[in-house]
Amino acid sequence: MGSKKTHWWYPMVLLSLLSAVHHSPPFCSAALKNPNPPPPKAVIPQSLAGRRSISSAVFPVLGNIYPDGLYYVSLGIGDPPKPYYLDIDTGSDVTWIQCDAPCVSCVKGPHPPYKPKKEKLVPCIDALCEAIHGNEDYPCENPNDQCDYEVEYADKGSSLGVLVKDAFSVRFTNGSLLQPKLAFGCGYDQQGFGSPSPWDGVLGLGRGKSSIVTQLRDQGLIRNVIGHCFGSRGGGYLFLGDDLVPSSGVAWAPMSRSQSQKHYSAGQANVYFGKQSLGIRDFSVVFDSGSSYTYFSSRAYRALISRLKKDLPAKVLKEAPEDTTLPVCWKGVRPFKSINDVKAYFKPLTLSFTSAKNALLEIPPERYLILTSRGNVCLGILNGTQAGLKDLNIIGDISMQDLMVIYDNEKNQIGWIPVDCKRLPKSGTVFL
């Protein structure tokens, strides 16, 4: 995952490659130190006791691939709740929002930074603090000390702060409106993000214990299932829980255990451009909603570029190096008005996952091309090795448009199905 900048070499890549916890500098520790924090609470808050029932939560999605470069949701946090725009990220666990603790380095966002209270601090002895820093030898000399965090993303963006716990206003599909208390990062030092920013923070939906969806599951409110549908014209929806998962028509593949546990991978796939294989072995992919674009490692990327250059008609499409929206762009005799004007010249990509029969992810041209403000088309598949992802391949937002993508942590499988992202399945609710 990463920040949205003006030039192509800074697309969003919010995949968390490093999640670490460090001590806060004395300046911020003194500002937020809680001398008498409450003892760790039970997993199920008393306010929710007796009202628990397994359900799902659905959130309208805002944003688009171009020009916004991200999809995000508005969540009400605090009591009374205040709105915050959070970038949807299945590539990391930690949810965080910009925080006035006071703020050391914050970008200008759509809403004022969150103001923490001492009683909201999560002590370092809390299990969620331990989950965030993993196997690191995180010092917790005093059980009442605050829990510090730092998360770094693949695009070198980072957030540093302290863990707090506050109410999230969530309306569930069974009609209940609850305010479960969830732990998240109060980020007072953000680096590597563009300003002004269209978001206030990141919604971490990874596989770890600190993920918001895992916390809701642990409180008995939902099953550990995530689904999103990003519209090609913007908008869509996000759901937590399994109520909206279709009973048929979904292509399922088991989650791979070869990738880090916090990343969603369907394992290895054979890659086809049209009907021809790209001839790439050991092609494993991660599904990451925090990445605007799709990333192939260098070998696969070069193979794709080579096929494109051989196939595209030179008389109709010429390379447009003057358009720096993305690394590879083409122009026509006159500006294009939509992707429909050119998609006939491009072949579909298909990923055939080897872990399951009929687990085919078809990526038509409209899911790997964008139309720029100049009327050119650009390739929304980038060189991941050049971007610092080494041999990692990422299926980003552009290639998940007009699909319901489901991350089922209960059954350890990933699924996808083409749907209308403006209309909720089963309920028929329309998001305009």
Tab-separated table of C-alpha atoms in Angstrom:
chain	number	residue	atom	x	y	z
A	1	MET	CA	0.000	0.000	0.000
A	2	GLY	CA	1.185	3.567	-0.426
A	3	SER	CA	0.402	7.185	-0.906
A	4	LYS	CA	-1.109	8.780	-3.950
A	5	LYS	CA	1.296	11.152	-5.632
A	6	THR	CA	1.134	13.048	-8.893
A	7	HIS	CA	3.552	10.970	-10.938
A	8	TRP	CA	3.259	7.351	-11.980
A	9	TRP	CA	6.139	6.081	-9.903
A	10	TYR	CA	4.182	6.728	-6.690
A	11	PRO	CA	0.958	4.728	-7.059
A	12	MET	CA	-0.648	3.426	-3.912
A	13	VAL	CA	0.857	0.170	-2.671
A	14	LEU	CA	-0.456	-0.276	0.874
A	15	LEU	CA	0.774	-3.847	1.228
A	16	SER	CA	2.424	-3.971	4.628
A	17	LEU	CA	5.864	-5.514	4.214
A	18	LEU	CA	6.988	-4.584	7.711
A	19	SER	CA	4.903	-4.105	10.805
A	20	ALA	CA	6.961	-3.249	13.841
A	21	VAL	CA	6.475	-1.748	17.261
A	22	HIS	CA	8.878	0.732	18.788
A	23	HIS	CA	8.968	3.046	21.746
A	24	SER	CA	7.415	6.433	21.100
A	25	PRO	CA	9.732	9.396	21.502
A	26	PRO	CA	9.494	10.977	24.939
A	27	PHE	CA	7.612	13.945	23.485
A	28	CYS	CA	4.603	11.840	22.565
A	29	SER	CA	4.947	9.366	25.412
A	30	ALA	CA	4.651	12.224	27.881
A	31	ALA	CA	1.647	13.597	26.047
A	32	LEU	CA	-0.275	10.331	26.192
A	33	LYS	CA	1.072	8.554	29.230
A	34	ASN	CA	-1.722	7.093	31.329
A	35	PRO	CA	-0.602	6.657	34.941
A	36	ASN	CA	-3.674	4.658	35.922
A	37	PRO	CA	-5.012	2.790	32.897
A	38	PRO	CA	-7.875	0.352	33.430
A	39	PRO	CA	-7.013	-3.357	33.506
A	40	PRO	CA	-7.439	-5.290	30.246
A	41	LYS	CA	-11.108	-5.949	29.569
A	42	ALA	CA	-12.758	-9.171	28.575
A	43	VAL	CA	-12.934	-9.941	24.887
A	44	ILE	CA	-16.684	-9.249	24.863
A	45	PRO	CA	-17.369	-5.723	26.179
A	46	GLN	CA	-20.133	-5.546	28.767
A	47	SER	CA	-22.020	-3.087	26.556
A	48	LEU	CA	-22.426	-5.860	23.980
A	49	ALA	CA	-23.086	-8.712	26.397
A	50	GLY	CA	-26.480	-10.292	25.883
A	51	ARG	CA	-26.905	-8.579	22.508
A	52	ARG	CA	-24.518	-10.650	20.452
A	53	SER	CA	-25.687	-12.349	17.305
A	54	ILE	CA	-23.714	-13.341	14.250
A	55	SER	CA	-24.479	-10.880	11.471
A	56	SER	CA	-22.697	-8.778	8.841
A	57	ALA	CA	-21.912	-5.125	8.300
A	58	VAL	CA	-22.069	-3.356	4.945
A	59	PHE	CA	-20.421	-0.044	4.063
A	60	PRO	CA	-20.780	2.064	0.903
A	61	VAL	CA	-17.434	2.528	-0.852
A	62	LEU	CA	-16.167	5.819	-2.247
A	63	GLY	CA	-13.328	6.508	-4.670
A	64	ASN	CA	-12.069	5.127	-7.982
A	65	ILE	CA	-8.933	3.941	-9.746
A	66	TYR	CA	-8.345	7.127	-11.715
A	67	PRO	CA	-7.952	9.900	-10.802
A	68	ASP	CA	-8.443	9.192	-7.046
A	69	GLY	CA	-6.251	6.076	-6.974
A	70	LEU	CA	-8.027	4.399	-4.055
A	71	TYR	CA	-11.296	3.051	-2.674
A	72	TYR	CA	-12.280	4.039	0.849
A	73	VAL	CA	-15.102	3.947	3.397
A	74	SER	CA	-16.428	6.455	5.910
A	75	LEU	CA	-16.474	5.141	9.483
A	76	GLY	CA	-17.806	6.808	12.622
A	77	ILE	CA	-15.285	6.518	15.461
A	78	GLY	CA	-15.667	7.740	19.031
A	79	ASP	CA	-18.646	8.552	21.233
A	80	PRO	CA	-20.240	10.619	19.879
A	81	PRO	CA	-18.957	9.271	16.543
A	82	LYS	CA	-16.991	11.461	14.171
A	83	PRO	CA	-16.483	10.542	10.484
A	84	TYR	CA	-13.133	9.390	9.134
A	85	TYR	CA	-12.247	8.244	5.602
A	86	LEU	CA	-10.229	5.022	5.703
A	87	ASP	CA	-8.427	3.426	2.763
A	88	ILE	CA	-9.564	-0.215	2.439
A	89	ASP	CA	-6.483	-2.398	2.807
A	90	THR	CA	-6.494	-6.197	2.805
A	91	GLY	CA	-2.688	-6.090	2.654
A	92	SER	CA	-2.107	-5.043	6.277
A	93	ASP	CA	-3.538	-5.670	9.726
A	94	VAL	CA	-3.279	-2.385	11.611
A	95	THR	CA	-6.076	0.153	11.282
A	96	TRP	CA	-4.921	3.674	12.054
A	97	ILE	CA	-6.102	7.257	11.733
A	98	GLN	CA	-4.221	10.515	11.981
A	99	CYS	CA	-4.065	11.642	15.540
A	100	ASP	CA	-3.510	14.875	17.443
A	101	ALA	CA	-1.413	13.439	20.276
A	102	PRO	CA	-0.042	16.035	19.474
A	103	CYS	CA	0.706	15.533	15.791
A	104	VAL	CA	4.405	15.420	14.919
A	105	SER	CA	3.976	14.901	11.175
A	106	CYS	CA	0.498	14.643	9.667
A	107	VAL	CA	-0.769	15.298	6.170
A	108	LYS	CA	-3.808	17.451	5.546
A	109	GLY	CA	-6.800	15.117	5.397
A	110	PRO	CA	-10.530	15.536	4.822
A	111	HIS	CA	-11.304	15.614	8.578
A	112	PRO	CA	-9.576	16.957	11.706
A	113	PRO	CA	-7.223	14.447	13.371
A	114	TYR	CA	-8.583	12.145	16.064
A	115	LYS	CA	-8.026	13.467	19.601
A	116	PRO	CA	-7.134	10.633	21.991
A	117	LYS	CA	-8.003	10.488	25.664
A	118	LYS	CA	-5.767	8.907	28.289
A	119	GLU	CA	-8.369	6.332	29.243
A	120	LYS	CA	-8.469	5.072	25.637
A	121	LEU	CA	-4.839	3.922	25.634
A	122	VAL	CA	-4.209	0.200	25.179
A	123	PRO	CA	-1.630	-1.069	27.717
A	124	CYS	CA	1.395	-2.952	26.459
A	125	ILE	CA	0.285	-6.083	28.320
A	126	ASP	CA	-2.834	-6.319	26.140
A	127	ALA	CA	-2.958	-9.336	23.775
A	128	LEU	CA	-3.559	-7.027	20.777
A	129	CYS	CA	-0.334	-5.185	21.521
A	130	GLU	CA	1.477	-8.508	21.523
A	131	ALA	CA	-0.232	-9.443	18.241
A	132	ILE	CA	0.950	-6.262	16.539
A	133	HIS	CA	4.621	-6.664	17.363
A	134	GLY	CA	4.528	-10.437	16.790
A	135	ASN	CA	7.696	-12.285	17.689
A	136	GLU	CA	9.689	-9.149	18.446
A	137	ASP	CA	11.098	-8.754	21.932
A	138	TYR	CA	8.904	-5.780	22.721
A	139	PRO	CA	9.770	-4.408	26.170
A	140	CYS	CA	6.824	-4.079	28.536
A	141	GLU	CA	8.550	-3.251	31.795
A	142	ASN	CA	5.410	-1.795	33.308
A	143	PRO	CA	2.155	-3.560	32.349
A	144	ASN	CA	0.434	-0.178	32.384
A	145	ASP	CA	2.748	1.351	29.768
A	146	GLN	CA	1.199	2.361	26.469
A	147	CYS	CA	1.455	0.179	23.364
A	148	ASP	CA	3.461	1.819	20.594
A	149	TYR	CA	3.279	0.782	16.959
A	150	GLU	CA	4.945	1.512	13.662
A	151	VAL	CA	3.783	0.169	10.325
A	152	GLU	CA	5.711	0.560	7.074
A	153	TYR	CA	4.300	-0.058	3.615
A	154	ALA	CA	5.775	-1.260	0.364
A	155	ASP	CA	5.875	2.252	-1.081
A	156	LYS	CA	7.953	3.443	1.931
A	157	GLY	CA	5.034	5.261	3.537
A	158	SER	CA	4.748	4.752	7.285
A	159	SER	CA	2.694	5.548	10.361
A	160	LEU	CA	4.007	5.786	13.926
A	161	GLY	CA	1.841	6.146	17.007
A	162	VAL	CA	0.154	4.467	19.954
A	163	LEU	CA	-2.615	1.895	20.145
A	164	VAL	CA	-5.960	3.118	21.473
A	165	LYS	CA	-9.396	1.556	21.837
A	166	ASP	CA	-12.598	3.432	21.054
A	167	ALA	CA	-16.139	2.888	19.815
A	168	PHE	CA	-16.865	2.184	16.143
A	169	SER	CA	-20.449	2.833	15.034
A	170	VAL	CA	-21.498	-0.198	12.995
A	171	ARG	CA	-24.919	-0.982	11.569
A	172	PHE	CA	-25.447	-4.691	10.982
A	173	THR	CA	-27.651	-6.466	8.473
A	174	ASN	CA	-29.843	-7.829	11.296
A	175	GLY	CA	-30.924	-4.242	11.969
A	176	SER	CA	-28.838	-3.578	15.084
A	177	LEU	CA	-26.677	-0.488	15.504
A	178	LEU	CA	-23.806	-1.189	17.893
A	179	GLN	CA	-20.670	0.589	19.035
A	180	PRO	CA	-18.097	-2.143	19.651
A	181	LYS	CA	-14.821	-0.926	21.114
A	182	LEU	CA	-11.990	-1.775	18.755
A	183	ALA	CA	-8.251	-1.196	18.935
A	184	PHE	CA	-6.571	0.938	16.284
A	185	GLY	CA	-3.511	3.076	15.793
A	186	CYS	CA	-3.461	6.709	16.810
A	187	GLY	CA	-0.910	7.887	14.249
A	188	TYR	CA	0.897	11.087	15.142
A	189	ASP	CA	3.845	10.698	12.732
A	190	GLN	CA	3.101	9.861	9.075
A	191	GLN	CA	5.864	9.795	6.470
A	192	GLY	CA	5.848	9.314	2.699
A	193	PHE	CA	2.210	10.238	2.021
A	194	GLY	CA	1.124	13.027	-0.293
A	195	SER	CA	-0.643	16.107	1.037
A	196	PRO	CA	-3.471	16.930	0.884
A	197	SER	CA	-4.699	13.365	1.300
A	198	PRO	CA	-8.165	12.047	0.338
A	199	TRP	CA	-8.165	9.808	3.432
A	200	ASP	CA	-7.717	10.104	7.198
A	201	GLY	CA	-6.097	6.712	7.668
A	202	VAL	CA	-6.079	3.043	6.738
A	203	LEU	CA	-8.601	0.274	7.422
A	204	GLY	CA	-6.440	-2.823	8.008
A	205	LEU	CA	-8.297	-5.993	6.982
A	206	GLY	CA	-5.428	-8.463	6.934
A	207	ARG	CA	-5.353	-11.901	8.519
A	208	GLY	CA	-3.768	-10.950	11.845
A	209	LYS	CA	-5.370	-10.706	15.300
A	210	SER	CA	-5.213	-6.906	15.285
A	211	SER	CA	-7.284	-6.668	12.093
A	212	ILE	CA	-10.657	-4.977	12.576
A	213	VAL	CA	-12.511	-7.960	11.103
A	214	THR	CA	-10.735	-10.342	13.497
A	215	GLN	CA	-11.620	-8.129	16.447
A	216	LEU	CA	-15.285	-8.090	15.426
A	217	ARG	CA	-15.177	-11.875	15.070
A	218	ASP	CA	-13.606	-12.239	18.509
A	219	GLN	CA	-16.453	-10.177	19.964
A	220	GLY	CA	-18.958	-12.613	18.485
A	221	LEU	CA	-20.484	-10.106	16.073
A	222	ILE	CA	-19.508	-11.479	12.650
A	223	ARG	CA	-17.753	-14.374	10.995
A	224	ASN	CA	-14.242	-13.680	9.789
A	225	VAL	CA	-15.163	-13.008	6.171
A	226	ILE	CA	-14.441	-9.895	4.098
A	227	GLY	CA	-15.883	-8.958	0.736
A	228	HIS	CA	-15.529	-5.935	-1.486
A	229	CYS	CA	-16.899	-4.823	-4.805
A	230	PHE	CA	-15.203	-1.884	-6.531
A	231	GLY	CA	-17.131	-0.314	-9.395
A	232	SER	CA	-15.276	0.505	-12.605
A	233	ARG	CA	-17.015	3.895	-12.548
A	234	GLY	CA	-16.264	4.397	-8.874
A	235	GLY	CA	-18.029	3.457	-5.676
A	236	GLY	CA	-19.176	0.016	-4.622
A	237	TYR	CA	-19.455	-1.673	-1.247
A	238	LEU	CA	-17.495	-3.445	1.477
A	239	PHE	CA	-18.926	-6.103	3.759
A	240	LEU	CA	-17.653	-7.799	6.903
A	241	GLY	CA	-19.295	-11.143	7.694
A	242	ASP	CA	-20.716	-13.827	5.412
A	243	ASP	CA	-24.376	-12.837	4.949
A	244	LEU	CA	-23.781	-11.447	1.451
A	245	VAL	CA	-21.640	-14.280	0.097
A	246	PRO	CA	-23.412	-15.819	-2.942
A	247	SER	CA	-24.411	-19.458	-2.563
A	248	SER	CA	-23.270	-20.317	-6.093
A	249	GLY	CA	-21.249	-19.007	-9.024
A	250	VAL	CA	-18.159	-18.055	-7.006
A	251	ALA	CA	-14.745	-19.255	-8.186
A	252	TRP	CA	-12.924	-20.423	-5.046
A	253	ALA	CA	-9.239	-21.120	-4.441
A	254	PRO	CA	-7.664	-22.135	-1.123
A	255	MET	CA	-5.544	-19.562	0.635
A	256	SER	CA	-1.867	-20.281	0.271
A	257	ARG	CA	0.261	-20.802	3.342
A	258	SER	CA	3.470	-20.014	1.494
A	259	GLN	CA	2.973	-16.256	1.778
A	260	SER	CA	3.166	-14.421	5.073
A	261	GLN	CA	0.092	-15.193	7.173
A	262	LYS	CA	-1.079	-11.593	7.024
A	263	HIS	CA	-1.321	-11.559	3.218
A	264	TYR	CA	-4.124	-13.050	1.128
A	265	SER	CA	-2.722	-15.332	-1.570
A	266	ALA	CA	-4.390	-17.988	-3.702
A	267	GLY	CA	-1.033	-19.574	-4.440
A	268	GLN	CA	0.548	-20.173	-7.822
A	269	ALA	CA	-1.104	-19.532	-11.151
A	270	ASN	CA	-0.400	-19.979	-14.838
A	271	VAL	CA	-0.649	-16.680	-16.699
A	272	TYR	CA	-2.191	-16.405	-20.165
A	273	PHE	CA	-2.333	-13.438	-22.499
A	274	GLY	CA	-5.175	-14.258	-24.804
A	275	LYS	CA	-4.806	-17.994	-25.277
A	276	GLN	CA	-1.013	-18.019	-25.066
A	277	SER	CA	0.917	-18.693	-21.875
A	278	LEU	CA	3.426	-16.082	-20.769
A	279	GLY	CA	5.669	-18.985	-19.804
A	280	ILE	CA	6.240	-17.781	-16.239
A	281	ARG	CA	6.863	-20.341	-13.516
A	282	ASP	CA	6.333	-19.900	-9.765
A	283	PHE	CA	3.887	-17.053	-10.328
A	284	SER	CA	2.248	-16.509	-6.924
A	285	VAL	CA	-0.065	-13.579	-6.334
A	286	VAL	CA	-1.381	-11.588	-3.384
A	287	PHE	CA	-4.802	-9.922	-3.464
A	288	ASP	CA	-4.316	-6.425	-2.051
A	289	SER	CA	-7.116	-3.843	-2.012
A	290	GLY	CA	-4.622	-1.251	-0.799
A	291	SER	CA	-2.787	-1.277	-4.143
A	292	SER	CA	-4.270	0.920	-6.834
A	293	TYR	CA	-2.689	-1.063	-9.643
A	294	THR	CA	-1.589	-4.615	-10.371
A	295	TYR	CA	2.098	-5.535	-10.096
A	296	PHE	CA	4.013	-8.273	-11.882
A	297	SER	CA	7.569	-9.243	-11.025
A	298	SER	CA	10.155	-8.261	-13.636
A	299	ARG	CA	10.134	-11.513	-15.641
A	300	ALA	CA	6.357	-11.610	-15.964
A	301	TYR	CA	6.175	-7.878	-16.625
A	302	ARG	CA	8.749	-8.020	-19.417
A	303	ALA	CA	6.977	-11.002	-20.970
A	304	LEU	CA	3.684	-9.098	-20.948
A	305	ILE	CA	5.206	-5.952	-22.455
A	306	SER	CA	6.823	-8.053	-25.188
A	307	ARG	CA	3.466	-9.634	-26.116
A	308	LEU	CA	1.728	-6.269	-26.117
A	309	LYS	CA	4.284	-4.728	-28.459
A	310	LYS	CA	3.930	-7.631	-30.874
A	311	ASP	CA	0.132	-7.585	-30.855
A	312	LEU	CA	-0.826	-3.905	-30.892
A	313	PRO	CA	-1.417	-2.345	-34.320
A	314	ALA	CA	1.189	0.394	-34.762
A	315	LYS	CA	-1.041	2.354	-37.119
A	316	VAL	CA	-3.764	2.681	-34.508
A	317	LEU	CA	-1.809	2.877	-31.242
A	318	LYS	CA	1.534	4.566	-30.686
A	319	GLU	CA	3.457	4.808	-27.454
A	320	ALA	CA	3.019	8.113	-25.633
A	321	PRO	CA	6.084	8.670	-23.415
A	322	GLU	CA	5.016	12.277	-22.894
A	323	ASP	CA	2.063	11.028	-20.838
A	324	THR	CA	3.583	10.219	-17.437
A	325	THR	CA	0.358	9.071	-15.771
A	326	LEU	CA	1.756	5.515	-15.757
A	327	PRO	CA	4.983	4.014	-17.150
A	328	VAL	CA	3.484	2.721	-20.426
A	329	CYS	CA	0.836	4.691	-22.315
A	330	TRP	CA	-0.512	4.741	-25.868
A	331	LYS	CA	-2.201	7.398	-27.961
A	332	GLY	CA	-4.438	7.200	-30.978
A	333	VAL	CA	-4.945	9.403	-33.997
A	334	ARG	CA	-7.319	11.418	-31.818
A	335	PRO	CA	-8.006	11.296	-28.049
A	336	PHE	CA	-9.984	8.302	-26.876
A	337	LYS	CA	-13.262	8.903	-25.069
A	338	SER	CA	-13.450	5.592	-23.238
A	339	ILE	CA	-11.692	2.262	-22.796
A	340	ASN	CA	-14.340	0.809	-25.114
A	341	ASP	CA	-12.651	2.675	-27.991
A	342	VAL	CA	-9.504	0.564	-27.662
A	343	LYS	CA	-10.242	-2.619	-25.745
A	344	ALA	CA	-10.703	-4.597	-28.962
A	345	TYR	CA	-6.969	-4.169	-29.667
A	346	PHE	CA	-5.967	-5.760	-26.342
A	347	LYS	CA	-6.303	-9.368	-25.269
A	348	PRO	CA	-7.598	-10.525	-21.881
A	349	LEU	CA	-5.280	-11.842	-19.206
A	350	THR	CA	-6.206	-15.025	-17.376
A	351	LEU	CA	-4.760	-16.418	-14.164
A	352	SER	CA	-5.382	-20.146	-13.806
A	353	PHE	CA	-4.717	-21.084	-10.194
A	354	THR	CA	-3.173	-24.494	-9.809
A	355	SER	CA	-4.622	-25.144	-6.351
A	356	ALA	CA	-8.223	-25.583	-7.524
A	357	LYS	CA	-10.122	-26.695	-10.605
A	358	ASN	CA	-11.863	-23.955	-12.566
A	359	ALA	CA	-10.302	-21.236	-10.407
A	360	LEU	CA	-9.831	-18.790	-13.268
A	361	LEU	CA	-9.386	-15.069	-12.693
A	362	GLU	CA	-10.137	-13.353	-15.986
A	363	ILE	CA	-8.766	-9.841	-16.383
A	364	PRO	CA	-10.216	-8.194	-19.511
A	365	PRO	CA	-8.560	-5.052	-20.929
A	366	GLU	CA	-10.901	-2.750	-18.996
A	367	ARG	CA	-9.420	-4.227	-15.799
A	368	TYR	CA	-5.833	-3.456	-16.668
A	369	LEU	CA	-6.109	-0.226	-18.696
A	370	ILE	CA	-6.970	3.314	-17.625
A	371	LEU	CA	-8.057	6.318	-19.688
A	372	THR	CA	-6.033	9.412	-18.794
A	373	SER	CA	-7.090	13.051	-18.790
A	374	ARG	CA	-5.221	13.430	-22.095
A	375	GLY	CA	-7.384	10.843	-23.820
A	376	ASN	CA	-4.619	8.233	-23.896
A	377	VAL	CA	-4.721	4.709	-22.472
A	378	CYS	CA	-2.124	3.427	-20.023
A	379	LEU	CA	-1.211	-0.013	-18.763
A	380	GLY	CA	-2.348	-0.460	-15.156
A	381	ILE	CA	0.053	-3.355	-14.606
A	382	LEU	CA	3.386	-2.146	-13.259
A	383	ASN	CA	6.848	-3.608	-12.698
A	384	GLY	CA	6.698	-4.758	-9.077
A	385	THR	CA	10.394	-5.581	-8.833
A	386	GLN	CA	11.216	-2.037	-9.919
A	387	ALA	CA	8.777	-0.758	-7.283
A	388	GLY	CA	10.615	-2.630	-4.531
A	389	LEU	CA	8.305	-5.646	-4.284
A	390	LYS	CA	11.042	-8.089	-5.334
A	391	ASP	CA	9.335	-11.194	-6.793
A	392	LEU	CA	5.924	-10.453	-5.294
A	393	ASN	CA	2.961	-10.249	-7.682
A	394	ILE	CA	-0.046	-8.205	-6.590
A	395	ILE	CA	-3.608	-8.156	-7.862
A	396	GLY	CA	-4.599	-4.564	-7.181
A	397	ASP	CA	-7.851	-2.622	-7.330
A	398	ILE	CA	-7.767	-2.093	-11.082
A	399	SER	CA	-7.976	-5.846	-11.733
A	400	MET	CA	-10.671	-6.410	-9.106
A	401	GLN	CA	-13.141	-3.904	-10.557
A	402	ASP	CA	-16.717	-5.145	-11.104
A	403	LEU	CA	-15.928	-8.286	-9.114
A	404	MET	CA	-17.063	-9.327	-5.688
A	405	VAL	CA	-13.843	-10.544	-4.083
A	406	ILE	CA	-14.289	-12.613	-0.922
A	407	TYR	CA	-11.639	-13.380	1.699
A	408	ASP	CA	-13.068	-16.228	3.778
A	409	ASN	CA	-10.839	-16.660	6.822
A	410	GLU	CA	-13.223	-19.206	8.308
A	411	LYS	CA	-12.750	-21.645	5.441
A	412	ASN	CA	-9.323	-20.335	4.367
A	413	GLN	CA	-10.325	-19.602	0.782
A	414	ILE	CA	-10.475	-16.666	-1.614
A	415	GLY	CA	-13.299	-16.283	-4.124
A	416	TRP	CA	-14.482	-13.941	-6.866
A	417	ILE	CA	-17.545	-13.490	-9.020
A	418	PRO	CA	-18.557	-10.811	-11.566
A	419	VAL	CA	-21.378	-8.664	-10.184
A	420	ASP	CA	-22.912	-5.209	-10.440
A	421	CYS	CA	-21.075	-3.270	-7.743
A	422	LYS	CA	-23.843	-0.684	-7.533
A	423	ARG	CA	-26.331	-3.254	-6.298
A	424	LEU	CA	-26.034	-5.337	-3.138
A	425	PRO	CA	-26.641	-9.065	-3.656
A	426	LYS	CA	-29.717	-10.608	-1.988
A	427	SER	CA	-31.037	-7.295	-0.616
A	428	GLY	CA	-31.107	-5.494	-3.980
A	429	THR	CA	-30.026	-2.227	-2.328
A	430	VAL	CA	-28.673	0.203	-4.895
A	431	PHE	CA	-25.657	2.422	-4.215
A	432	LEU	CA	-25.750	5.413	-6.543
